[in-house]
Each structure stands twice: as C-alpha cells, then as structure tokens.
Amino acid sequence: MTAVTVRVPAKINLQLSVGPARPDGYHELVTVFHGVSLYDEVTVDHADRGTVTVSGEGAESVPADDANLAMRAAAALAKAAGLPPRRIPRAAPATAADGSGTGPGVLIEIRKWIPVAAGLAGGSADAAAALVACNELWRAGLSVAELAEIAAGIGSDVPFALYGGTSVGLGRGERLTPALVAGQYHWVLAFATGGLSTADVYRTCDRIRNNRGIVVAPPKPSTELMAALRSGDPAEVGPLLSNELQPAALSLRPDLRRTLAAGREYGALGGVVSGSGPTCVFLVADAQRAVDLVVALTGAGVCRSAVRATGPVQGAVLTSPTEVSG
Ligand code: C5P
C-alpha cells in the first residue's frame, strides 16, 4: 500500500481590500496572498471508508468527519475525476463515534501546526493538500489548474494554497495572478487565544461601514505595494501592509490592539491582522530581528505564542509517497 504525504503552507494577506457584499453573500476582494513557512501535513491512504484524523495545534476544534474541508475536497476530486468505484472503495454508512463518514474510501491524517480559525487559511491549506495527495494516491492525473477549479468550490482561499508564492487574488479571492516579488521576507506570527469566524468578521465589517455611512468603492490593487514587493526591500513593504477587515477584527477582539502596538514598539517594519484574524503578522528586517521580536512579544504577554516564518514559499507539495509493507 502506498501512503502519500503533502506539506502545505499557511497564508498571510499583505493587502486585503474588501468591496461591497455581492448577491451571493461573498465580498468582492482584492487581496495579496503570501505563503509563509508554517506548514500542515496531510497523509492519505486507501481505506474501506472515509476517515479523518486530526492531531496537533487546535486539533480538538477541527471536525473529524465529512464536514472536514480535506474530506470535502477528496469527495469533490473523486466526483470530478469520475473515478470508477473499484478505485475508490464504497464508503460505509456514517458512524459518528469513530469519525468515519460517507466520503470516498480514503484515510486522511492531518497534522496541524497552522492554528485553527486564525486568519491563516489552515483549513483551506488542508483541503488543498488533500486534493494534491488524493490526485496522486488515485493516479487521477488532474493538472494543477484543474485542481484549482475544484479548490475554488471548497473555499475562497483553497486555490492559493495549491500554488503558494505571492499572488493577487480577485473575486472571492479565488481568481489568482502571480505577483513579481524579489527576495525573502522575515515574518513574526503572533497567535491569539481562541479564533474568529471569518463570516462573523465580514458581517461586522459590513455593520461598521453601514453605521458610519461609508459608501464602499470597488477594491483596487495597491500599485505602491506591488512596486515595493518588486524592490525586495522590507522597509518599503512594511508601511504598505493593509487589511480592511482589521477594524472588524479589532472590534471583535479589542485585545489585538495591544499586540499590534507592541509589535510596532519592538521595531517591526509593519504589522497587521492576517485575513479575518486574530493572528497578527509583523514584517521585520532579518532573521535575527525576527528572533528578537518573538522573544519580546512573548515576554510582553500580548499573544498566546509567537513564531518566525519566511515567505514567499511554494504551495502544496508532495513530500513522500511512502512504501508501506503489508
Ligand atoms: O470561502 P470561505 O468558505 O473560506 O469563506 C468563509 C466565509 O467568509 C463565507 O461564508 C463568507 O461569509 C465570508 N467571505 C466573504 N467574502 C469573501 C470570502 C469569504 O464574505 N470574499
């Protein structure tokens, strides 16, 4: 039997501009996604029925059944690829007790380092990893572009997790154009206790804008940020980080103001809430300053924990088709 393992990165948003709500409830975005070196690992293997296991960071709050985004992605791939039943054993009826469900016959093991509901697209990353891993396990032969189409149906951030790098995301965030970026950037990710619901943060954003009588214009890419990214100079990029969901995240989690202020005080070149939060991300000049900022933020007690990461990094990659005897 051959298990397949895929490693997949977290994303942060260097720009997140939010347009008005669309008739389908989603918001038109212009965002700059950036893959960073904080990874989950997903291993898939043949099984008699669909089963998900989750371990590591925040595992207890991830559904280990058919609702899991990775299992939904595997089911969507099986359907899109039209795989014959003999290649995907028929699933047993759902039995909540052991986490097995009605998805395709596949065992999905998720090992998490990306915190859950943190604005880092961890669930989307796991879904992207499952697509790449199952495509290999089942020898389905879909191209990355074909996987990206399936990915967009699972969640707005899933296509980016397939590619990684730095990309401008349009539409719900699923329409991607690679950005030209020089150099490597050093980041500190400050994790908060608890998570935020993405849908709640978007709703709060709408409410704040409504209360303030703000007329929302269509979002536009920041030419200044794109130029700064091409220059490769973190001192230019830092002040241009922006996130229009930040006021909403701060109104739901006022404690994050202290985290952002501490990052600035301890010398970050820029800092923002990542995506819908509550993780705060800080850009620093080099690896040593990242170490220093991790220590300072942790010591100041303004976050649950903090880690260093670099970016951009590539998206979901196979790390091991491991031969297992038996
Ligand atoms: O696409 P995804 O499932 O990741 O989105 C989660 C929720 O975030 C959506 O149900 C929606 O409420 C909100 N969202 C949005 N506009 C976007 C992306 C997400 O309103 N462009």
CSV table of N, CA and C in Angstrom, one decimal, residues 2 7 37 57 62-63 101 106 179 195 229 242 317:
chain,number,residue,atom,x,y,z
A,2,THR,N,0.4,2.3,-0.7
A,2,THR,CA,1.3,3.5,-0.8
A,2,THR,C,0.6,4.7,-0.2
A,7,ARG,N,2.9,18.5,2.1
A,7,ARG,CA,3.1,19.6,3.0
A,7,ARG,C,2.5,20.8,2.4
A,37,SER,N,6.3,30.0,5.8
A,37,SER,CA,6.9,28.7,6.1
A,37,SER,C,6.3,28.2,7.5
A,57,GLU,N,-1.8,21.3,16.6
A,57,GLU,CA,-2.3,22.6,17.0
A,57,GLU,C,-3.8,22.8,16.7
A,62,VAL,N,-11.3,20.9,15.2
A,62,VAL,CA,-11.5,20.6,13.7
A,62,VAL,C,-12.4,19.4,13.6
A,63,PRO,N,-13.4,19.5,12.7
A,63,PRO,CA,-14.3,18.4,12.6
A,63,PRO,C,-13.6,17.2,12.0
A,101,GLY,N,-17.1,8.5,7.9
A,101,GLY,CA,-18.3,9.0,7.3
A,101,GLY,C,-18.6,8.4,6.0
A,106,VAL,N,-11.1,6.7,1.8
A,106,VAL,CA,-9.8,7.2,1.9
A,106,VAL,C,-9.5,7.6,3.4
A,179,ALA,N,2.3,37.4,-8.4
A,179,ALA,CA,2.9,38.8,-8.3
A,179,ALA,C,4.4,38.6,-8.4
A,195,GLY,N,-10.2,31.7,18.4
A,195,GLY,CA,-10.2,32.0,17.0
A,195,GLY,C,-11.3,33.1,16.6
A,229,LEU,N,7.1,45.3,-3.4
A,229,LEU,CA,7.4,43.9,-3.4
A,229,LEU,C,8.5,43.6,-4.5
A,242,SER,N,-1.8,46.3,4.5
A,242,SER,CA,-3.1,46.8,4.8
A,242,SER,C,-4.1,45.7,4.9
A,317,VAL,N,3.0,20.6,-1.7
A,317,VAL,CA,3.9,19.8,-2.4
A,317,VAL,C,4.0,18.4,-1.8
